[in-house]
Amino acid sequence: EDQVTQSPEALRLQEGESSSLNCSYTVSGLRGLFWYRQDPGKGPEFLFTLYSAGEEKEKERLKATLTKKESFLHITAPKPEDSATYLCAVYIYGGATNKLIFGTGTLLAVQP
Amino acid sequence: NAGVTQTPKFQVLKTGQSMTLQCAQDMNHEYMSWYRQDPGMGLRLIHYSVGAGITDQGEVPNGYNVSRSTTEDFPLRLLSAAPSQTSVYFCASRSTGSDTQYFGPGTRLTVL
């Protein structure tokens, strides 16, 4: 069964304290992996797409990496405005159309 | 561009009532989809459409209907609301030339 697991469920950091979020997956036919940010009461906001093991993408304080079994979202020197839920989703080949399978997210709180 | 818009933002229904959640996009995207987001679960696909006049079921389609008469609009109909349909509903769209889906702001639905 295709599965996406994110850890930790929640993470509290001090401003400037770097850390990483994990997204592990067991799927057949991986086409790509997405990271989204979701603020309370809002829709998911696209951050990155990764397609192959070893690929890295960066945006401001965020860097996403991908291996054959998992992806990491590294947050360097976070600020309070980085507080949000970060969602991981794997995009798999699904016959007539490809499927997007979401993890349950990591709730990140960055304290000043 | 407004992107993906959804109305209403909040809705309360009684069991057995019907209603339509509206979704529109102004990006000329061919692919549109509806997801529901429940606590402790990842976003789950309800229905999707690959173009005007074409719709198909996702992972959790029971109790919902969709139609796609134009490229821009993709309404979701609840035929007879049940408490199990209490959730946050997100509409998303993407171009067929891209893997990235863009999400609307969501509709929070409560069924009493």
XYZ file of N, CA and C in Angstrom:
672
model
N 0.847 -1.199 0.000
C 0.000 0.000 0.000
C 0.888 1.257 0.000
N 0.519 2.191 -0.850
C 1.273 3.437 -0.912
C 1.087 4.237 0.371
N 2.177 4.716 0.918
C 2.098 5.390 2.211
C 3.133 6.508 2.308
N 2.715 7.593 2.949
C 3.601 8.736 3.189
C 3.531 9.063 4.685
N 4.689 9.151 5.326
C 4.739 9.409 6.760
C 5.634 10.605 7.033
N 5.112 11.564 7.770
C 5.900 12.747 8.123
C 6.228 12.729 9.614
N 7.444 13.160 9.917
C 7.856 13.259 11.318
C 8.787 14.453 11.501
N 8.776 15.044 12.712
C 7.819 14.756 13.784
C 6.448 15.324 13.451
N 5.446 14.996 14.262
C 4.114 15.575 14.052
C 4.132 17.057 14.377
N 4.886 17.432 15.382
C 4.996 18.831 15.786
C 6.425 19.110 16.216
N 6.868 20.339 15.977
C 8.232 20.733 16.300
C 8.227 22.177 16.755
N 8.848 22.398 17.893
C 8.960 23.754 18.412
C 10.430 24.149 18.426
N 10.747 25.242 17.779
C 12.128 25.729 17.684
C 12.234 27.138 18.215
N 13.415 27.472 18.698
C 13.721 28.861 19.007
C 14.176 29.542 17.718
N 13.910 30.803 17.623
C 14.364 31.569 16.459
C 15.860 31.359 16.281
N 16.273 31.006 15.060
C 17.677 30.776 14.771
C 18.131 29.341 14.958
N 17.289 28.488 15.530
C 17.650 27.092 15.800
C 17.305 26.235 14.586
N 18.281 25.818 13.838
C 18.056 25.048 12.605
C 17.608 23.626 12.908
N 16.839 23.049 12.012
C 16.360 21.676 12.182
C 15.893 21.124 10.841
N 15.415 19.880 10.863
C 14.939 19.225 9.644
C 13.631 18.506 9.897
N 12.780 18.525 8.891
C 11.539 17.761 8.886
C 11.722 16.590 7.935
N 11.089 15.464 8.281
C 11.267 14.253 7.493
C 9.977 13.828 6.823
N 10.090 13.314 5.617
C 8.974 12.726 4.881
C 9.469 11.403 4.309
N 8.989 10.298 4.848
C 9.386 8.992 4.319
C 8.217 8.389 3.550
N 8.523 7.607 2.544
C 7.458 7.084 1.703
C 7.756 5.665 1.247
N 6.681 4.891 1.095
C 6.765 3.581 0.470
C 5.686 3.573 -0.607
N 6.108 3.756 -1.812
C 5.185 3.826 -2.941
C 5.801 3.090 -4.109
N 4.955 2.749 -5.045
C 5.437 2.170 -6.296
C 5.270 3.213 -7.390
N 6.275 3.371 -8.173
C 6.158 4.293 -9.298
C 6.191 5.756 -8.914
N 7.212 6.160 -8.166
C 7.320 7.569 -7.766
C 7.619 8.425 -8.985
N 6.779 9.461 -9.134
C 7.006 10.405 -10.232
C 7.681 11.673 -9.696
N 7.318 12.042 -8.468
C 7.915 13.238 -7.884
C 7.436 13.412 -6.453
N 8.033 14.388 -5.766
C 7.655 14.661 -4.384
C 7.517 16.163 -4.213
N 6.444 16.547 -3.517
C 6.140 17.961 -3.326
C 6.224 18.327 -1.855
N 6.635 19.556 -1.603
C 6.489 20.164 -0.289
C 5.583 21.378 -0.413
N 4.640 21.442 0.548
C 3.725 22.574 0.638
C 3.799 23.155 2.041
N 3.504 24.426 2.134
C 3.345 25.099 3.426
C 1.878 25.457 3.587
N 1.325 25.236 4.784
C -0.064 25.591 5.027
C -0.174 26.413 6.301
N -0.672 27.614 6.164
C -0.936 28.480 7.319
C -2.344 28.218 7.822
N -2.604 28.489 9.099
C -3.938 28.218 9.665
C -5.043 28.906 8.870
N -6.066 28.143 8.507
C -7.201 28.699 7.788
C -6.934 29.006 6.331
N -5.824 28.533 5.799
C -5.469 28.801 4.398
C -5.260 27.484 3.638
N -5.185 27.601 2.338
C -4.889 26.443 1.529
C -3.397 26.191 1.441
N -2.998 24.967 1.090
C -1.564 24.674 0.928
C -0.933 25.562 -0.129
N 0.277 26.019 0.181
C 1.035 26.875 -0.718
C 2.249 26.102 -1.215
N 2.411 26.027 -2.511
C 3.488 25.242 -3.105
C 4.857 25.800 -2.724
N 5.770 24.879 -2.350
C 7.161 25.253 -2.063
C 8.121 24.662 -3.091
N 8.168 23.322 -3.166
C 9.172 22.658 -3.997
C 8.592 21.409 -4.653
N 9.214 21.049 -5.775
C 9.037 19.738 -6.387
C 10.410 19.111 -6.572
N 10.537 17.838 -6.189
C 11.778 17.084 -6.380
C 11.435 15.846 -7.199
N 12.327 15.510 -8.133
C 12.012 14.411 -9.037
C 12.960 13.212 -8.924
N 14.196 13.461 -8.510
C 15.136 12.338 -8.514
C 16.030 12.373 -7.285
N 16.459 11.185 -6.861
C 17.331 11.068 -5.695
C 18.577 11.912 -5.893
N 18.924 12.650 -4.853
C 20.083 13.533 -4.924
C 19.730 14.967 -5.293
N 18.510 15.182 -5.714
C 18.103 16.527 -6.101
C 17.888 17.386 -4.859
N 18.221 18.671 -4.963
C 18.025 19.631 -3.892
C 17.400 20.898 -4.465
N 16.518 21.523 -3.673
C 15.926 22.801 -4.047
C 15.993 23.711 -2.827
N 16.227 25.006 -3.065
C 16.335 25.964 -1.974
C 15.443 27.159 -2.218
N 14.933 27.698 -1.112
C 14.146 28.923 -1.168
C 14.283 29.605 0.180
N 14.957 30.705 0.198
C 15.213 31.474 1.427
C 15.833 30.550 2.475
N 15.173 30.344 3.593
C 15.740 29.544 4.680
C 15.430 28.050 4.556
N 14.755 27.652 3.497
C 14.331 26.276 3.311
C 15.151 25.580 2.238
N 15.500 24.319 2.511
C 16.135 23.488 1.508
C 15.532 22.103 1.572
N 15.087 21.608 0.421
C 14.494 20.278 0.338
C 15.455 19.348 -0.386
N 15.549 18.126 0.146
C 16.398 17.107 -0.457
C 15.603 15.819 -0.612
N 16.081 14.969 -1.518
C 15.358 13.741 -1.814
C 16.322 12.566 -1.929
N 15.945 11.439 -1.264
C 16.632 10.170 -1.466
C 15.601 9.182 -2.014
N 16.017 7.928 -2.152
C 15.083 6.946 -2.713
C 13.960 6.575 -1.755
N 14.124 6.881 -0.452
C 13.120 6.469 0.531
C 12.510 7.626 1.301
N 13.150 8.816 1.225
C 12.656 9.910 2.046
C 13.108 11.258 1.507
N 12.463 12.267 2.053
C 12.843 13.637 1.745
C 12.968 14.405 3.047
N 13.858 15.372 3.036
C 14.032 16.238 4.189
C 13.770 17.682 3.782
N 13.153 18.399 4.712
C 13.019 19.847 4.553
C 13.848 20.476 5.665
N 14.989 21.043 5.257
C 15.901 21.651 6.214
C 15.530 23.113 6.384
N 15.451 23.554 7.629
C 15.129 24.950 7.917
C 16.325 25.555 8.651
N 16.953 26.512 8.007
C 18.163 27.122 8.550
C 17.824 28.470 9.183
N 18.222 28.631 10.437
C 18.001 29.877 11.175
C 16.566 30.357 11.023
N 15.597 29.561 11.456
C 14.200 29.931 11.224
C 13.783 31.186 11.964
N 12.750 31.837 11.410
C 12.147 33.013 12.003
C 10.695 32.688 12.375
N 10.102 33.474 13.260
C 8.705 33.201 13.650
C 7.749 33.094 12.462
N 8.021 33.842 11.389
C 7.131 33.778 10.229
C 7.233 32.445 9.475
N 8.180 31.605 9.830
C 8.254 30.267 9.246
C 7.297 29.297 9.926
N 6.655 29.730 10.987
C 5.687 28.876 11.689
C 4.521 28.550 10.762
N 4.240 27.260 10.613
C 3.186 26.790 9.711
C 3.179 25.266 9.787
N 2.232 24.661 9.084
C 2.261 23.215 8.881
C 2.888 22.945 7.522
N 3.853 22.045 7.500
C 4.528 21.689 6.254
C 4.055 20.311 5.815
N 3.535 20.288 4.601
C 2.971 19.069 4.046
C 3.881 18.500 2.973
N 3.996 17.190 2.998
C 4.731 16.457 1.974
C 3.718 15.654 1.167
N 3.921 15.556 -0.122
C 3.030 14.764 -0.969
C 3.853 14.062 -2.032
N 3.562 12.791 -2.259
C 4.257 12.062 -3.315
C 3.319 11.916 -4.499
N 3.888 12.027 -5.649
C 3.155 11.980 -6.912
C 3.528 10.667 -7.571
N 2.530 9.780 -7.759
C 2.860 8.461 -8.265
C 2.074 8.181 -9.533
N 2.628 7.308 -10.349
C 1.935 6.897 -11.557
C 0.705 6.079 -11.135
N -0.473 6.465 -11.678
C -1.707 5.820 -11.227
C -2.609 5.354 -12.337
N -2.073 4.866 -13.403
C -2.930 4.369 -14.471
C -3.390 5.497 -15.383
N -4.704 5.744 -15.404
C -5.246 6.761 -16.295
C -4.750 8.157 -15.915
N -4.549 8.356 -14.649
C -4.011 9.633 -14.192
C -3.127 9.408 -12.980
N -2.171 10.283 -12.801
C -1.261 10.140 -11.676
C -1.941 10.554 -10.372
N -1.452 10.042 -9.258
C -2.069 10.296 -7.961
C -1.127 11.068 -7.060
N -1.727 11.937 -6.263
C -0.980 12.707 -5.274
C -1.403 12.205 -3.897
N -0.433 11.686 -3.119
C -0.728 11.153 -1.793
C -0.040 12.026 -0.761
N -0.835 12.570 0.157
C -0.317 13.507 1.150
C 0.009 12.833 2.472
N 1.044 13.332 3.121
C 1.283 13.021 4.518
C 0.397 13.893 5.397
N 0.468 13.656 6.706
C -0.383 14.385 7.638
C 0.231 15.699 8.099
N 1.467 15.950 7.738
C 2.064 17.235 8.007
C 2.874 17.308 9.286
N 3.769 18.289 9.345
C 4.508 18.639 10.555
C 4.156 20.070 10.919
N 3.665 20.252 12.127
C 3.322 21.582 12.622
C 4.560 22.206 13.262
N 5.059 23.253 12.641
C 6.271 23.919 13.104
C 5.921 25.228 13.802
N 6.429 25.391 15.003
C 6.264 26.642 15.743
C 7.651 27.193 16.045
N 7.926 28.418 15.611
C 9.210 29.071 15.851
C 8.980 30.226 16.811
N 9.612 30.120 17.969
C 9.410 31.138 19.006
C 10.507 32.189 18.959
N 10.131 33.471 19.151
C 11.140 34.543 19.115
C 12.070 34.478 20.317
N -3.883 37.820 -11.645
C -4.673 36.583 -11.562
C -5.118 36.330 -10.125
N -6.392 35.935 -9.956
C -6.879 35.609 -8.632
C -6.418 34.219 -8.223
N -6.052 33.357 -9.187
C -5.658 31.990 -8.877
C -6.886 31.110 -8.730
N -6.926 30.317 -7.672
C -8.051 29.446 -7.376
C -8.893 30.094 -6.279
N -10.174 30.281 -6.551
C -11.062 30.879 -5.568
C -12.146 29.882 -5.175
N -12.575 29.957 -3.926
C -13.604 29.072 -3.411
C -14.628 29.873 -2.620
N -15.883 29.501 -2.771
C -16.942 30.074 -1.949
C -17.926 28.984 -1.565
N -18.554 29.076 -0.380
C -18.269 30.057 0.675
C -17.014 29.679 1.448
N -16.606 30.509 2.371
C -15.470 30.194 3.220
C -15.893 29.308 4.395
N -17.091 29.547 4.887
C -17.653 28.744 5.983
C -19.091 28.377 5.628
N -19.527 27.209 6.087
C -20.903 26.788 5.869
C -21.300 25.808 6.956
N -22.516 25.984 7.472
C -23.092 25.042 8.422
C -24.363 24.477 7.809
N -24.479 23.169 7.790
C -25.635 22.492 7.228
C -26.253 21.580 8.271
N -27.499 21.270 8.044
C -28.146 20.227 8.849
C -28.107 18.918 8.061
N -28.093 17.816 8.761
C -28.094 16.512 8.114
C -29.242 16.423 7.118
N -28.905 15.970 5.911
C -29.905 15.807 4.868
C -30.007 16.972 3.904
N -29.462 18.116 4.279
C -29.500 19.261 3.366
C -28.508 19.061 2.228
N -28.740 19.744 1.137
C -27.811 19.702 0.006
C -27.208 21.082 -0.196
N -26.050 21.103 -0.809
C -25.427 22.385 -1.129
C -24.334 22.178 -2.167
N -23.886 23.275 -2.741
C -22.813 23.259 -3.730
C -21.674 24.144 -3.268
N -20.486 23.562 -3.249
C -19.267 24.334 -2.995
C -18.723 24.782 -4.345
N -18.443 26.084 -4.427
C -17.989 26.636 -5.693
C -16.464 26.716 -5.755
N -15.938 26.452 -6.943
C -14.505 26.585 -7.196
C -14.314 27.167 -8.581
N -13.437 28.140 -8.679
C -13.125 28.746 -9.977
C -11.638 29.053 -10.045
N -11.100 28.965 -11.258
C -9.698 29.333 -11.475
C -9.578 30.126 -12.770
N -8.650 31.071 -12.761
C -8.489 31.957 -13.928
C -7.140 31.757 -14.583
N -6.568 30.565 -14.433
C -5.244 30.280 -14.989
C -5.327 29.404 -16.234
N -6.550 29.126 -16.681
C -6.771 28.283 -17.851
C -6.201 26.873 -17.665
N -6.266 26.389 -16.431
C -5.774 25.050 -16.132
C -6.789 24.002 -16.553
N -6.300 22.934 -17.154
C -7.186 21.868 -17.606
C -7.593 20.963 -16.438
N -6.671 20.703 -15.542
C -6.906 19.746 -14.465
C -7.388 20.475 -13.224
N -8.521 19.995 -12.662
C -9.020 20.523 -11.403
C -9.427 19.367 -10.512
N -9.371 19.599 -9.213
C -9.641 18.516 -8.271
C -10.203 19.062 -6.973
N -10.860 18.187 -6.235
C -11.386 18.489 -4.915
C -10.777 17.529 -3.904
N -10.336 18.105 -2.771
C -9.803 17.334 -1.663
C -10.576 17.694 -0.398
N -10.539 16.761 0.557
C -10.997 17.084 1.892
C -9.839 16.861 2.863
N -9.813 17.695 3.904
C -8.748 17.614 4.898
C -9.373 17.432 6.272
N -9.034 16.334 6.899
C -9.556 16.003 8.219
C -8.403 15.877 9.209
N -8.645 16.184 10.480
C -7.572 16.107 11.491
C -6.922 14.726 11.522
N -5.598 14.704 11.529
C -4.874 13.446 11.623
C -4.801 12.657 10.326
N -5.343 13.231 9.256
C -5.301 12.543 7.960
C -4.739 13.486 6.915
N -4.102 12.912 5.938
C -3.629 13.746 4.832
C -4.789 14.165 3.953
N -4.553 15.136 3.122
C -5.545 15.539 2.139
C -5.926 14.330 1.290
N -7.247 14.153 1.092
C -7.729 13.006 0.317
C -8.535 13.488 -0.872
N -8.284 12.869 -2.027
C -8.908 13.272 -3.277
C -10.345 12.768 -3.354
N -11.275 13.675 -3.663
C -12.691 13.325 -3.777
C -13.058 13.055 -5.239
N -12.892 14.046 -6.083
C -13.148 13.952 -7.519
C -12.126 14.820 -8.245
N -11.945 14.505 -9.521
C -11.075 15.334 -10.322
C -11.605 15.420 -11.749
N -11.044 16.375 -12.479
C -11.440 16.573 -13.867
C -10.204 16.931 -14.683
N -10.071 16.292 -15.845
C -8.921 16.580 -16.708
C -9.281 17.568 -17.816
N -10.531 18.030 -17.818
C -10.944 19.016 -18.804
C -12.455 19.141 -18.796
N -12.947 20.163 -19.476
C -14.396 20.393 -19.530
C -15.103 19.147 -20.056
N -16.146 18.744 -19.337
C -16.935 17.590 -19.732
C -16.407 16.253 -19.269
N -15.239 16.248 -18.589
C -14.615 14.988 -18.161
C -14.364 15.033 -16.657
N -14.978 14.087 -15.936
C -14.737 13.996 -14.490
C -14.526 12.544 -14.114
N -13.903 12.331 -12.968
C -13.677 10.970 -12.489
C -13.577 10.980 -10.971
N -13.718 9.800 -10.397
C -13.717 9.667 -8.941
C -12.307 9.570 -8.404
N -12.144 10.111 -7.202
C -10.894 9.948 -6.495
C -11.016 8.874 -5.435
N -10.342 9.128 -4.317
C -10.258 8.141 -3.240
C -11.539 8.045 -2.414
N -12.213 9.175 -2.191
C -13.388 9.206 -1.303
C -14.564 9.921 -1.971
N -15.142 9.371 -3.030
C -16.172 10.076 -3.804
C -17.605 9.960 -3.277
N -17.863 9.017 -2.382
C -19.247 8.754 -1.988
C -19.883 9.951 -1.303
N -21.105 10.300 -1.783
C -21.838 11.419 -1.200
C -21.587 12.737 -1.904
N -20.733 12.725 -2.913
C -20.379 13.948 -3.634
C -20.586 13.766 -5.138
N -21.019 14.850 -5.789
C -21.106 14.875 -7.235
C -20.342 16.066 -7.775
N -19.824 15.929 -8.981
C -19.161 17.052 -9.637
C -19.588 17.103 -11.089
N -19.369 18.253 -11.692
C -19.547 18.437 -13.130
C -18.537 19.480 -13.571
N -18.237 19.499 -14.837
C -17.269 20.473 -15.361
C -17.771 20.931 -16.723
N -18.558 21.998 -16.711
C -19.123 22.510 -17.965
C -18.215 23.543 -18.619
N -17.333 24.162 -17.838
C -16.383 25.130 -18.382
C -14.989 24.820 -17.852
N -13.973 25.356 -18.482
C -12.615 25.185 -17.989
C -12.429 25.832 -16.618
N -13.130 26.947 -16.391
C -12.882 27.749 -15.200
C -13.512 27.196 -13.920
N -14.660 26.523 -14.039
C -15.454 26.206 -12.852
C -15.547 24.709 -12.599
N -15.517 24.346 -11.324
C -15.598 22.937 -10.952
C -16.338 22.833 -9.611
N -17.659 22.882 -9.629
C -18.422 22.842 -8.383
C -18.515 21.435 -7.798
N -18.585 21.382 -6.488
C -18.739 20.128 -5.746
C -20.094 20.141 -5.054
N -20.912 19.128 -5.332
C -22.258 19.065 -4.764
C -22.355 17.977 -3.697
N -22.898 18.386 -2.564
C -23.251 17.424 -1.528
C -24.745 17.153 -1.659
N -25.099 15.922 -1.929
C -26.484 15.603 -2.265
C -27.372 15.562 -1.030
N -26.880 14.950 0.037
C -27.617 14.830 1.293
C -26.561 14.788 2.399
N -26.305 15.950 2.978
C -25.170 16.095 3.888
C -25.272 15.175 5.103
N -24.134 14.644 5.501
C -24.032 13.780 6.686
C -22.941 14.329 7.601
N -23.042 14.083 8.897
C -22.008 14.579 9.822
C -20.590 14.135 9.431
N -20.467 12.976 8.776
C -19.150 12.495 8.356
C -18.533 13.372 7.272
N -19.328 14.248 6.692
C -18.811 15.160 5.680
C -18.333 16.485 6.277
N -18.389 16.603 7.577
C -17.775 17.745 8.248
C -16.280 17.702 7.988
N -15.751 18.766 7.380
C -14.361 18.754 6.943
C -14.007 20.129 6.375
N -12.747 20.260 5.995
C -12.325 21.425 5.219
C -12.086 20.942 3.796
N -12.675 21.636 2.841
C -12.617 21.222 1.447
C -11.738 22.191 0.655
N -10.824 21.596 -0.120
C -9.933 22.391 -0.945
C -10.090 22.011 -2.406
N -10.116 23.019 -3.227
C -10.100 22.852 -4.666
C -8.678 23.147 -5.137
N -8.238 22.451 -6.169
C -6.891 22.681 -6.694
C -6.926 22.594 -8.202
N -5.938 23.198 -8.840
C -5.856 23.111 -10.288
C -4.400 23.074 -10.727
N -4.192 22.549 -11.911
C -2.860 22.579 -12.513
C -2.990 22.510 -14.029
N -1.956 22.924 -14.692
C -1.879 22.796 -16.132
C -1.470 21.361 -16.486
N -1.913 20.861 -17.619
C -1.513 19.514 -18.024
C -0.024 19.458 -18.336
N 0.593 20.587 -18.533
C 2.028 20.611 -18.788
C 2.866 20.692 -17.534
N 2.226 20.644 -16.382
C 2.937 20.796 -15.108
C 2.423 19.776 -14.104
N 3.271 19.414 -13.151
C 2.860 18.518 -12.075
C 2.366 19.282 -10.847
N 2.576 20.576 -10.805
C 2.310 21.349 -9.591
C 0.847 21.767 -9.508
N 0.205 21.394 -8.400
C -1.169 21.812 -8.164
C -1.188 23.050 -7.280
N -2.102 23.964 -7.595
C -2.294 25.178 -6.812
C -3.651 25.106 -6.137
N -3.645 25.388 -4.837
C -4.823 25.198 -4.017
C -5.566 26.499 -3.749
N -6.883 26.374 -3.584
C -7.699 27.484 -3.154
C -7.636 27.639 -1.639
N -8.340 28.650 -1.102
C -8.264 28.945 0.325
C -9.088 28.016 1.200
N -9.966 27.211 0.609
C -10.718 26.233 1.385
C -12.107 26.688 1.798
N -12.963 25.707 2.027
C -14.296 25.907 2.610
C -14.414 25.012 3.826
N -14.696 25.617 4.977
C -14.886 24.841 6.201
C -16.358 24.518 6.345
N -16.702 23.241 6.267
C -18.095 22.786 6.301
C -18.360 21.998 7.582
N -19.438 22.385 8.246
C -19.897 21.665 9.434
C -21.299 21.146 9.172
N -21.491 19.849 9.394
C -22.805 19.235 9.224
C -23.299 18.777 10.597
N -24.416 19.350 10.988
C -24.959 19.050 12.325
C -25.963 17.914 12.291
